[in-house]
PDB file of C-alpha atoms in Angstrom:
ATOM      1  CA  THR A  21     -55.380 -91.727  -7.554  1.00 53.00           C
ATOM      2  CA  TYR A  22     -54.440 -94.064 -10.126  1.00 67.00           C
ATOM      3  CA  THR A  23     -50.843 -94.220  -8.541  1.00 78.00           C
ATOM      4  CA  ASN A  24     -53.015 -95.727  -5.296  1.00 84.00           C
ATOM      5  CA  LEU A  25     -54.669 -98.200  -7.177  1.00 86.00           C
ATOM      6  CA  LYS A  26     -52.929-101.000  -6.392  1.00 86.00           C
ATOM      7  CA  GLY A  27     -52.459-100.330  -2.794  1.00 87.00           C
ATOM      8  CA  ASP A  28     -56.074 -99.668  -2.347  1.00 90.00           C
ATOM      9  CA  CYS A  29     -57.596-102.926  -4.012  1.00 91.00           C
ATOM     10  CA  LEU A  30     -55.113-104.770  -1.509  1.00 92.00           C
ATOM     11  CA  VAL A  31     -56.325-102.976   0.934  1.00 92.00           C
ATOM     12  CA  ALA A  32     -60.024-103.790  -0.260  1.00 94.00           C
ATOM     13  CA  ALA A  33     -59.106-107.257  -0.783  1.00 94.00           C
ATOM     14  CA  GLY A  34     -57.090-108.380   2.351  1.00 94.00           C
ATOM     15  CA  THR A  35     -60.551-106.851   4.066  1.00 95.00           C
ATOM     16  CA  ILE A  36     -62.601-108.529   2.468  1.00 95.00           C
ATOM     17  CA  ALA A  37     -60.358-111.972   2.898  1.00 93.00           C
ATOM     18  CA  TYR A  38     -59.308-111.128   6.868  1.00 94.00           C
ATOM     19  CA  LEU A  39     -61.320-108.844   8.456  1.00 94.00           C
ATOM     20  CA  GLY A  40     -64.957-109.708   8.179  1.00 93.00           C
ATOM     21  CA  PRO A  41     -65.216-111.723  12.361  1.00 93.00           C
ATOM     22  CA  PHE A  42     -63.703-108.509  13.634  1.00 93.00           C
ATOM     23  CA  THR A  43     -65.268-105.216  15.316  1.00 90.00           C
ATOM     24  CA  PRO A  44     -65.139-102.191  13.352  1.00 89.00           C
ATOM     25  CA  MET A  45     -62.596-100.545  15.635  1.00 90.00           C
ATOM     26  CA  TYR A  46     -60.570-103.320  15.306  1.00 93.00           C
ATOM     27  CA  ARG A  47     -61.084-103.435  11.586  1.00 93.00           C
ATOM     28  CA  LYS A  48     -59.359-100.093  11.607  1.00 92.00           C
ATOM     29  CA  LYS A  49     -56.644-100.823  13.297  1.00 94.00           C
ATOM     30  CA  ILE A  50     -56.191-103.581  11.059  1.00 95.00           C
ATOM     31  CA  VAL A  51     -56.601-101.031   7.826  1.00 93.00           C
ATOM     32  CA  ASP A  52     -53.798 -98.362   9.623  1.00 91.00           C
ATOM     33  CA  TYR A  53     -51.493-100.970  10.282  1.00 91.00           C
ATOM     34  CA  TRP A  54     -52.087-102.560   6.627  1.00 90.00           C
ATOM     35  CA  ARG A  55     -51.340 -98.484   5.425  1.00 86.00           C
ATOM     36  CA  ALA A  56     -48.170 -98.292   7.584  1.00 85.00           C
ATOM     37  CA  LYS A  57     -46.829-101.422   6.607  1.00 85.00           C
ATOM     38  CA  LEU A  58     -47.409-100.898   2.535  1.00 83.00           C
ATOM     39  CA  GLY A  59     -46.377 -97.674   3.195  1.00 74.00           C
ATOM     40  CA  THR A  60     -42.665 -99.113   4.121  1.00 72.00           C
ATOM     41  CA  VAL A  61     -43.025-100.440   1.188  1.00 58.00           C
ATOM     42  CA  GLY A  62     -41.717 -98.339  -1.609  1.00 58.00           C
ATOM     43  CA  SER A  63     -43.384 -96.217  -4.707  1.00 53.00           C
ATOM     44  CA  SER A  64     -44.370 -99.613  -6.059  1.00 69.00           C
ATOM     45  CA  LEU A  65     -47.459 -99.646  -3.348  1.00 78.00           C
ATOM     46  CA  PRO A  66     -48.909 -96.248  -2.402  1.00 79.00           C
ATOM     47  CA  ASN A  67     -52.264 -96.350  -1.696  1.00 80.00           C
ATOM     48  CA  SER A  68     -54.603 -92.960  -0.350  1.00 83.00           C
ATOM     49  CA  ASP A  69     -54.942 -91.778   3.308  1.00 82.00           C
ATOM     50  CA  ASP A  70     -58.078 -92.067   3.341  1.00 83.00           C
ATOM     51  CA  VAL A  71     -58.298 -96.022   2.201  1.00 86.00           C
ATOM     52  CA  SER A  72     -61.730 -97.988   2.975  1.00 89.00           C
ATOM     53  CA  LEU A  73     -63.388-100.617   1.603  1.00 91.00           C
ATOM     54  CA  GLN A  74     -66.574 -98.641   0.479  1.00 90.00           C
ATOM     55  CA  SER A  75     -64.171 -95.460  -1.305  1.00 87.00           C
ATOM     56  CA  VAL A  76     -62.826 -99.000  -3.032  1.00 90.00           C
ATOM     57  CA  LEU A  77     -66.133-100.615  -3.405  1.00 91.00           C
ATOM     58  CA  ALA A  78     -69.211 -98.582  -1.990  1.00 86.00           C
ATOM     59  CA  ASN A  79     -71.736 -98.094  -4.725  1.00 83.00           C
ATOM     60  CA  PRO A  80     -74.415 -95.048  -3.178  1.00 80.00           C
ATOM     61  CA  VAL A  81     -77.136 -96.243  -4.942  1.00 76.00           C
ATOM     62  CA  GLN A  82     -76.669 -99.793  -4.469  1.00 85.00           C
ATOM     63  CA  ILE A  83     -75.811 -98.880  -0.138  1.00 86.00           C
ATOM     64  CA  ARG A  84     -79.123 -96.648  -0.776  1.00 80.00           C
ATOM     65  CA  SER A  85     -81.113 -99.552  -1.525  1.00 83.00           C
ATOM     66  CA  TRP A  86     -79.782-101.893   0.989  1.00 88.00           C
ATOM     67  CA  ASN A  87     -80.646 -99.915   3.798  1.00 83.00           C
ATOM     68  CA  ILE A  88     -84.354 -99.430   2.368  1.00 80.00           C
ATOM     69  CA  LEU A  89     -84.794-103.206   2.686  1.00 84.00           C
ATOM     70  CA  GLY A  90     -83.352-102.881   6.231  1.00 85.00           C
ATOM     71  CA  LEU A  91     -79.907-102.941   6.339  1.00 89.00           C
ATOM     72  CA  PRO A  92     -78.603-101.065   9.167  1.00 86.00           C
ATOM     73  CA  THR A  93     -77.254 -96.765   7.873  1.00 82.00           C
ATOM     74  CA  ASP A  94     -73.997 -97.477   9.467  1.00 87.00           C
ATOM     75  CA  ASN A  95     -70.646 -97.861   8.456  1.00 89.00           C
ATOM     76  CA  HIS A  96     -69.671-101.357   9.842  1.00 92.00           C
ATOM     77  CA  SER A  97     -73.200-102.250   8.523  1.00 92.00           C
ATOM     78  CA  CYS A  98     -72.384-101.095   5.346  1.00 92.00           C
ATOM     79  CA  GLU A  99     -69.170-102.736   5.134  1.00 94.00           C
ATOM     80  CA  ASN A 100     -70.316-106.926   5.515  1.00 95.00           C
ATOM     81  CA  ALA A 101     -72.556-105.570   3.073  1.00 95.00           C
ATOM     82  CA  ILE A 102     -70.151-105.172   0.349  1.00 96.00           C
ATOM     83  CA  ILE A 103     -68.574-108.176   0.943  1.00 96.00           C
ATOM     84  CA  MET A 104     -71.213-110.293   1.352  1.00 94.00           C
ATOM     85  CA  SER A 105     -72.005-108.911  -2.261  1.00 93.00           C
ATOM     86  CA  THR A 106     -68.442-109.387  -3.709  1.00 93.00           C
ATOM     87  CA  ALA A 107     -67.251-112.179  -1.225  1.00 92.00           C
ATOM     88  CA  ARG A 108     -66.743-115.683  -2.777  1.00 92.00           C
ATOM     89  CA  ARG A 109     -67.453-117.800   0.349  1.00 94.00           C
ATOM     90  CA  TRP A 110     -70.974-117.887   1.294  1.00 96.00           C
ATOM     91  CA  PRO A 111     -71.578-115.987   4.366  1.00 96.00           C
ATOM     92  CA  LEU A 112     -71.816-117.150   7.837  1.00 96.00           C
ATOM     93  CA  LEU A 113     -74.016-113.794   9.812  1.00 96.00           C
ATOM     94  CA  ILE A 114     -73.221-113.557  13.708  1.00 95.00           C
ATOM     95  CA  ASP A 115     -76.145-111.512  14.317  1.00 93.00           C
ATOM     96  CA  PRO A 116     -77.227-111.747  17.990  1.00 93.00           C
ATOM     97  CA  GLN A 117     -79.972-109.227  17.158  1.00 91.00           C
ATOM     98  CA  GLN A 118     -81.500-110.696  13.935  1.00 92.00           C
ATOM     99  CA  GLN A 119     -80.714-107.134  12.253  1.00 92.00           C
ATOM    100  CA  ALA A 120     -78.477-109.338   9.355  1.00 93.00           C
ATOM    101  CA  ASN A 121     -81.770-111.470   9.442  1.00 93.00           C
ATOM    102  CA  ARG A 122     -84.095-109.237   8.244  1.00 92.00           C
ATOM    103  CA  PHE A 123     -82.425-107.650   6.053  1.00 93.00           C
ATOM    104  CA  ILE A 124     -82.016-110.512   4.343  1.00 93.00           C
ATOM    105  CA  ARG A 125     -84.819-111.362   4.795  1.00 91.00           C
ATOM    106  CA  ASN A 126     -86.250-108.301   3.593  1.00 89.00           C
ATOM    107  CA  MET A 127     -83.866-109.055   0.158  1.00 88.00           C
ATOM    108  CA  GLY A 128     -85.573-111.539  -0.147  1.00 85.00           C
ATOM    109  CA  LYS A 129     -89.562-110.089  -0.477  1.00 81.00           C
ATOM    110  CA  ASP A 130     -87.698-107.753  -3.251  1.00 69.00           C
ATOM    111  CA  LYS A 131     -89.901-107.577  -6.396  1.00 52.00           C
ATOM    112  CA  THR A 132     -86.358-107.162  -8.427  1.00 48.00           C
ATOM    113  CA  LEU A 133     -85.713-110.854  -6.919  1.00 49.00           C
ATOM    114  CA  SER A 134     -85.590-113.884  -9.756  1.00 48.00           C
ATOM    115  CA  GLU A 135     -89.134-116.199  -9.789  1.00 56.00           C
ATOM    116  CA  GLY A 136     -87.143-118.799  -7.581  1.00 63.00           C
ATOM    117  CA  GLY A 137     -87.986-116.755  -4.494  1.00 80.00           C
ATOM    118  CA  MET A 138     -86.634-117.277  -1.102  1.00 88.00           C
ATOM    119  CA  GLU A 139     -86.984-120.517   1.629  1.00 89.00           C
ATOM    120  CA  ILE A 140     -85.860-119.924   5.582  1.00 91.00           C
ATOM    121  CA  ILE A 141     -84.757-123.196   6.828  1.00 92.00           C
ATOM    122  CA  LYS A 142     -83.725-124.415   9.957  1.00 92.00           C
ATOM    123  CA  LEU A 143     -80.752-127.707  10.541  1.00 88.00           C
ATOM    124  CA  THR A 144     -83.620-129.053  12.495  1.00 88.00           C
ATOM    125  CA  ASP A 145     -85.972-129.409   9.450  1.00 88.00           C
ATOM    126  CA  PRO A 146     -86.184-133.206   9.071  1.00 87.00           C
ATOM    127  CA  ASN A 147     -85.951-131.668   5.151  1.00 88.00           C
ATOM    128  CA  PHE A 148     -83.258-129.297   4.572  1.00 88.00           C
ATOM    129  CA  LEU A 149     -81.219-131.081   2.062  1.00 90.00           C
ATOM    130  CA  ARG A 150     -84.081-131.762   0.524  1.00 91.00           C
ATOM    131  CA  SER A 151     -85.422-127.765   0.173  1.00 91.00           C
ATOM    132  CA  LEU A 152     -81.435-127.177  -0.108  1.00 92.00           C
ATOM    133  CA  GLU A 153     -81.514-128.948  -3.526  1.00 92.00           C
ATOM    134  CA  ASN A 154     -84.378-127.868  -4.671  1.00 91.00           C
ATOM    135  CA  GLY A 155     -82.533-124.268  -3.500  1.00 91.00           C
ATOM    136  CA  ILE A 156     -79.695-125.309  -6.018  1.00 92.00           C
ATOM    137  CA  ARG A 157     -82.256-126.518  -8.862  1.00 91.00           C
ATOM    138  CA  PHE A 158     -84.560-123.968  -8.979  1.00 89.00           C
ATOM    139  CA  GLY A 159     -82.683-120.948  -8.268  1.00 88.00           C
ATOM    140  CA  LYS A 160     -83.813-120.436  -5.279  1.00 89.00           C
ATOM    141  CA  TRP A 161     -82.493-118.219  -2.181  1.00 91.00           C
ATOM    142  CA  ILE A 162     -82.170-120.027   1.242  1.00 92.00           C
ATOM    143  CA  LEU A 163     -81.325-118.422   4.287  1.00 93.00           C
ATOM    144  CA  LEU A 164     -80.394-120.988   6.748  1.00 93.00           C
ATOM    145  CA  GLU A 165     -81.263-119.480  10.297  1.00 93.00           C
ATOM    146  CA  ASN A 166     -79.960-120.047  13.827  1.00 91.00           C
ATOM    147  CA  ILE A 167     -77.137-122.596  13.461  1.00 92.00           C
ATOM    148  CA  LEU A 168     -74.851-123.325  15.980  1.00 91.00           C
ATOM    149  CA  GLU A 169     -70.876-123.822  16.641  1.00 90.00           C
ATOM    150  CA  LYS A 170     -71.085-127.069  14.359  1.00 89.00           C
ATOM    151  CA  LEU A 171     -72.480-127.429  10.681  1.00 89.00           C
ATOM    152  CA  ASP A 172     -73.462-130.441   9.172  1.00 87.00           C
ATOM    153  CA  ALA A 173     -70.853-132.404   7.082  1.00 88.00           C
ATOM    154  CA  SER A 174     -73.391-133.065   4.123  1.00 88.00           C
ATOM    155  CA  LEU A 175     -73.291-129.459   3.564  1.00 91.00           C
ATOM    156  CA  ASN A 176     -69.372-129.172   2.839  1.00 92.00           C
ATOM    157  CA  THR A 177     -69.322-129.640  -0.804  1.00 92.00           C
ATOM    158  CA  LEU A 178     -71.791-126.568  -1.308  1.00 93.00           C
ATOM    159  CA  LEU A 179     -69.383-124.455   1.143  1.00 94.00           C
ATOM    160  CA  GLU A 180     -66.725-125.306  -0.411  1.00 92.00           C
ATOM    161  CA  LYS A 181     -68.609-125.137  -4.085  1.00 91.00           C
ATOM    162  CA  GLN A 182     -67.465-128.643  -4.981  1.00 92.00           C
ATOM    163  CA  LEU A 183     -68.892-128.337  -8.886  1.00 93.00           C
ATOM    164  CA  PHE A 184     -68.507-130.841 -11.923  1.00 92.00           C
ATOM    165  CA  LYS A 185     -69.959-131.483 -14.819  1.00 91.00           C
ATOM    166  CA  GLU A 186     -72.137-134.313 -16.271  1.00 88.00           C
ATOM    167  CA  GLY A 187     -73.181-134.394 -19.385  1.00 86.00           C
ATOM    168  CA  GLY A 188     -72.577-130.897 -20.688  1.00 87.00           C
ATOM    169  CA  ALA A 189     -74.657-129.576 -17.829  1.00 90.00           C
ATOM    170  CA  LEU A 190     -72.796-128.285 -13.787  1.00 92.00           C
ATOM    171  CA  MET A 191     -74.141-130.089 -11.175  1.00 94.00           C
ATOM    172  CA  ILE A 192     -72.944-130.719  -7.025  1.00 93.00           C
ATOM    173  CA  ARG A 193     -73.515-133.480  -5.018  1.00 93.00           C
ATOM    174  CA  ILE A 194     -75.899-132.759  -1.766  1.00 90.00           C
ATOM    175  CA  GLY A 195     -76.366-136.146   0.296  1.00 85.00           C
ATOM    176  CA  ASP A 196     -76.799-138.968  -2.025  1.00 86.00           C
ATOM    177  CA  ASN A 197     -78.249-136.600  -5.284  1.00 89.00           C
ATOM    178  CA  ASN A 198     -76.376-134.995  -7.418  1.00 92.00           C
ATOM    179  CA  VAL A 199     -78.451-131.958  -8.347  1.00 92.00           C
ATOM    180  CA  PRO A 200     -78.443-129.542 -10.603  1.00 94.00           C
ATOM    181  CA  TRP A 201     -76.285-126.179 -10.088  1.00 94.00           C
ATOM    182  CA  ASN A 202     -78.353-123.045 -10.972  1.00 91.00           C
ATOM    183  CA  ASP A 203     -76.060-119.698 -11.189  1.00 91.00           C
ATOM    184  CA  ALA A 204     -79.100-118.532  -9.552  1.00 88.00           C
ATOM    185  CA  PHE A 205     -78.969-119.560  -5.847  1.00 91.00           C
ATOM    186  CA  LYS A 206     -77.905-117.851  -3.880  1.00 92.00           C
ATOM    187  CA  PHE A 207     -77.448-119.451   0.342  1.00 94.00           C
ATOM    188  CA  PHE A 208     -76.926-117.188   3.933  1.00 95.00           C
ATOM    189  CA  MET A 209     -76.087-119.033   7.303  1.00 95.00           C
ATOM    190  CA  THR A 210     -76.618-116.339  10.478  1.00 95.00           C
ATOM    191  CA  THR A 211     -75.978-117.094  14.644  1.00 95.00           C
ATOM    192  CA  LYS A 212     -78.081-115.510  17.090  1.00 94.00           C
ATOM    193  CA  LEU A 213     -75.362-116.523  19.233  1.00 93.00           C
ATOM    194  CA  PRO A 214     -73.635-113.252  20.601  1.00 89.00           C
ATOM    195  CA  ASN A 215     -69.936-114.584  20.775  1.00 89.00           C
ATOM    196  CA  PRO A 216     -69.531-118.564  18.663  1.00 92.00           C
ATOM    197  CA  HIS A 217     -66.290-120.078  17.861  1.00 92.00           C
ATOM    198  CA  TYR A 218     -65.614-121.453  14.749  1.00 92.00           C
ATOM    199  CA  PRO A 219     -62.522-123.897  14.117  1.00 91.00           C
ATOM    200  CA  PRO A 220     -60.247-122.928  11.404  1.00 91.00           C
ATOM    201  CA  GLU A 221     -61.739-125.191   9.079  1.00 90.00           C
ATOM    202  CA  ILE A 222     -65.330-123.880   9.261  1.00 91.00           C
ATOM    203  CA  CYS A 223     -63.903-120.040   9.195  1.00 91.00           C
ATOM    204  CA  VAL A 224     -62.168-121.040   5.849  1.00 92.00           C
ATOM    205  CA  LYS A 225     -64.978-122.311   3.842  1.00 93.00           C
ATOM    206  CA  VAL A 226     -67.431-119.114   5.033  1.00 95.00           C
ATOM    207  CA  SER A 227     -67.239-115.695   5.020  1.00 95.00           C
ATOM    208  CA  LEU A 228     -67.505-114.930   8.483  1.00 95.00           C
ATOM    209  CA  LEU A 229     -69.273-111.176   9.262  1.00 95.00           C
ATOM    210  CA  ASN A 230     -70.334-109.906  12.428  1.00 94.00           C
ATOM    211  CA  PHE A 231     -73.287-107.830  12.231  1.00 93.00           C
ATOM    212  CA  THR A 232     -73.320-107.545  16.733  1.00 91.00           C
ATOM    213  CA  ILE A 233     -74.043-103.974  16.878  1.00 87.00           C
ATOM    214  CA  THR A 234     -71.201-101.716  19.063  1.00 82.00           C
ATOM    215  CA  PRO A 235     -71.596 -98.646  19.969  1.00 85.00           C
ATOM    216  CA  LYS A 236     -69.651 -96.894  17.416  1.00 80.00           C
ATOM    217  CA  GLY A 237     -72.177 -98.435  15.001  1.00 79.00           C
ATOM    218  CA  LEU A 238     -75.662 -97.977  17.802  1.00 84.00           C
ATOM    219  CA  GLU A 239     -74.307 -94.361  17.408  1.00 86.00           C
ATOM    220  CA  ASP A 240     -74.614 -93.890  13.868  1.00 81.00           C
ATOM    221  CA  GLN A 241     -77.864 -95.757  13.573  1.00 80.00           C
ATOM    222  CA  LEU A 242     -79.222 -93.809  16.112  1.00 88.00           C
ATOM    223  CA  LEU A 243     -77.823 -90.606  14.275  1.00 86.00           C
ATOM    224  CA  GLY A 244     -79.365 -91.744  11.293  1.00 81.00           C
ATOM    225  CA  VAL A 245     -82.749 -92.048  13.133  1.00 85.00           C
ATOM    226  CA  VAL A 246     -83.003 -88.880  14.612  1.00 90.00           C
ATOM    227  CA  ILE A 247     -81.956 -86.777  10.812  1.00 85.00           C
ATOM    228  CA  SER A 248     -84.792 -88.532   9.345  1.00 83.00           C
ATOM    229  CA  LYS A 249     -87.497 -87.309  12.028  1.00 90.00           C
ATOM    230  CA  GLU A 250     -85.283 -83.951  13.061  1.00 90.00           C
ATOM    231  CA  ALA A 251     -84.334 -82.531   9.224  1.00 87.00           C
ATOM    232  CA  PRO A 252     -86.586 -84.617   6.853  1.00 87.00           C
ATOM    233  CA  GLU A 253     -85.608 -82.265   4.112  1.00 86.00           C
ATOM    234  CA  LEU A 254     -82.268 -83.206   4.997  1.00 82.00           C
ATOM    235  CA  GLU A 255     -82.690 -86.774   4.734  1.00 78.00           C
ATOM    236  CA  ARG A 256     -84.742 -86.244   1.167  1.00 82.00           C
ATOM    237  CA  LYS A 257     -81.972 -84.443   0.216  1.00 81.00           C
ATOM    238  CA  LYS A 258     -79.655 -86.067   0.123  1.00 78.00           C
ATOM    239  CA  THR A 259     -80.865 -89.376  -0.771  1.00 75.00           C
ATOM    240  CA  GLU A 260     -81.561 -87.023  -4.317  1.00 80.00           C
ATOM    241  CA  LEU A 261     -77.965 -86.320  -4.504  1.00 78.00           C
ATOM    242  CA  VAL A 262     -76.862 -89.598  -4.447  1.00 73.00           C
ATOM    243  CA  VAL A 263     -79.346 -90.220  -7.285  1.00 74.00           C
ATOM    244  CA  SER A 264     -77.663 -87.254  -8.986  1.00 77.00           C
ATOM    245  CA  ASN A 265     -74.444 -88.495  -8.396  1.00 74.00           C
ATOM    246  CA  ALA A 266     -74.746 -91.953  -9.522  1.00 73.00           C
ATOM    247  CA  LYS A 267     -76.169 -90.432 -12.581  1.00 76.00           C
ATOM    248  CA  MET A 268     -73.885 -88.203 -12.984  1.00 76.00           C
ATOM    249  CA  LYS A 269     -71.223 -90.561 -12.418  1.00 75.00           C
ATOM    250  CA  GLU A 270     -72.494 -92.928 -14.787  1.00 77.00           C
ATOM    251  CA  GLU A 271     -72.682 -89.264 -17.972  1.00 79.00           C
ATOM    252  CA  LEU A 272     -69.001 -90.033 -17.148  1.00 76.00           C
ATOM    253  CA  GLN A 273     -68.309 -93.257 -17.151  1.00 78.00           C
ATOM    254  CA  ASN A 274     -69.854 -92.768 -21.356  1.00 81.00           C
ATOM    255  CA  ILE A 275     -68.228 -89.712 -22.324  1.00 80.00           C
ATOM    256  CA  GLU A 276     -65.249 -91.507 -21.331  1.00 80.00           C
ATOM    257  CA  ASP A 277     -65.939 -94.812 -23.319  1.00 82.00           C
ATOM    258  CA  MET A 278     -67.006 -93.075 -25.970  1.00 81.00           C
ATOM    259  CA  ILE A 279     -63.634 -90.883 -26.376  1.00 80.00           C
ATOM    260  CA  LEU A 280     -62.211 -94.534 -26.380  1.00 83.00           C
ATOM    261  CA  LYS A 281     -64.776 -96.094 -28.934  1.00 84.00           C
ATOM    262  CA  LEU A 282     -63.965 -92.948 -30.906  1.00 80.00           C
ATOM    263  CA  LEU A 283     -60.303 -92.513 -30.868  1.00 81.00           C
ATOM    264  CA  ASP A 284     -59.825 -96.503 -31.540  1.00 83.00           C
ATOM    265  CA  GLU A 285     -62.224 -96.099 -34.912  1.00 81.00           C
ATOM    266  CA  SER A 286     -60.583 -93.332 -35.743  1.00 77.00           C
ATOM    267  CA  LYS A 287     -58.239 -93.574 -39.190  1.00 77.00           C
ATOM    268  CA  GLY A 288     -55.104 -91.544 -40.080  1.00 76.00           C
ATOM    269  CA  ASN A 289     -54.063 -88.532 -38.641  1.00 79.00           C
ATOM    270  CA  VAL A 290     -55.974 -88.061 -34.934  1.00 74.00           C
ATOM    271  CA  LEU A 291     -55.560 -84.686 -36.322  1.00 77.00           C
ATOM    272  CA  ASP A 292     -57.130 -84.534 -39.025  1.00 76.00           C
ATOM    273  CA  ASP A 293     -60.788 -86.183 -38.437  1.00 77.00           C
ATOM    274  CA  VAL A 294     -62.755 -82.715 -37.546  1.00 79.00           C
ATOM    275  CA  ALA A 295     -65.906 -84.628 -35.978  1.00 75.00           C
ATOM    276  CA  LEU A 296     -63.744 -86.449 -33.148  1.00 77.00           C
ATOM    277  CA  ILE A 297     -62.006 -82.890 -32.414  1.00 82.00           C
ATOM    278  CA  GLU A 298     -65.466 -81.279 -31.858  1.00 81.00           C
ATOM    279  CA  THR A 299     -67.138 -84.124 -30.020  1.00 77.00           C
ATOM    280  CA  LEU A 300     -63.750 -83.923 -27.902  1.00 79.00           C
ATOM    281  CA  ALA A 301     -63.817 -80.190 -27.041  1.00 82.00           C
ATOM    282  CA  LYS A 302     -67.066 -80.911 -26.179  1.00 78.00           C
ATOM    283  CA  ALA A 303     -66.785 -83.496 -23.685  1.00 77.00           C
ATOM    284  CA  LYS A 304     -64.467 -82.652 -22.985  1.00 79.00           C
ATOM    285  CA  GLN A 305     -66.241 -79.249 -21.727  1.00 81.00           C
ATOM    286  CA  THR A 306     -69.315 -81.817 -20.258  1.00 77.00           C
ATOM    287  CA  SER A 307     -66.884 -83.799 -18.119  1.00 77.00           C
ATOM    288  CA  PHE A 308     -65.969 -80.577 -16.174  1.00 81.00           C
ATOM    289  CA  GLU A 309     -68.941 -79.776 -15.842  1.00 78.00           C
ATOM    290  CA  ILE A 310     -69.758 -83.135 -14.687  1.00 77.00           C
ATOM    291  CA  GLN A 311     -67.035 -83.163 -11.870  1.00 77.00           C
ATOM    292  CA  THR A 312     -68.049 -79.831 -11.347  1.00 80.00           C
ATOM    293  CA  LYS A 313     -71.355 -80.654  -9.683  1.00 76.00           C
ATOM    294  CA  VAL A 314     -70.282 -83.853  -8.193  1.00 72.00           C
ATOM    295  CA  ALA A 315     -67.513 -82.428  -6.450  1.00 75.00           C
ATOM    296  CA  GLU A 316     -70.122 -80.055  -4.683  1.00 73.00           C
ATOM    297  CA  ALA A 317     -72.765 -82.918  -4.512  1.00 70.00           C
ATOM    298  CA  GLU A 318     -70.474 -85.127  -2.230  1.00 69.00           C
ATOM    299  CA  THR A 319     -69.311 -82.216  -0.366  1.00 74.00           C
TER     300      THR A 319
END
């Protein structure tokens, strides 16, 4: 509800900013602690009982498309993907099982990606800075693999996004060269180390995300595999409902936008505007029907 909006957004923002490196159980423990603390503040920051990053920011259709591209189906991995897509800092993924690496590679192959494509590099490559420059210049995605516990100092300007203007164009300095900035550029880093220790000066420059599989995450992934094999009809129905729900919610949003537009454009007494009254009545009925269908489908 709108009453809980501030508290829910604060919990989601805190999860993005601070909880990336932690396991699912510890994330839940911290979120529960935050909720308890928010409850002691008073009525100024109320929050939902089941608030989580997914309840605030998840787009079911987007998550389904990520799953198709190889994102594991467990809640922890979905949370990590949401953080990757919303955090300001470039992601550094702790990925000993290489699940995140495969997911990013598949996103790079996806036909919806801009023409720049994706390049996979390592710090040990002799021309890795040249590849990075080309990625920034032409809007490529760059995946930097197999990093250890130290990062090359030449990456600092990129990690800190030290952009500046030159001749009216945004630029960034990489090594000894000034490179034109392309907004289509994206940068990912992965490590195979199972339990790396990154010093604070690195942690504050990246969005550190833990993709290590835990027993609970493995349970969620196995459940998804079992359902798809043993009850394919149920899995198909779930997929259809995800798409259907998204369409109905979009239609509901369009109705709300239309009502606001009509009210804004209405002249004189609103009660005398017959067309507006009829539209509102029709919109209310349609809205009620869609809300009922959405509630049934989610159940």
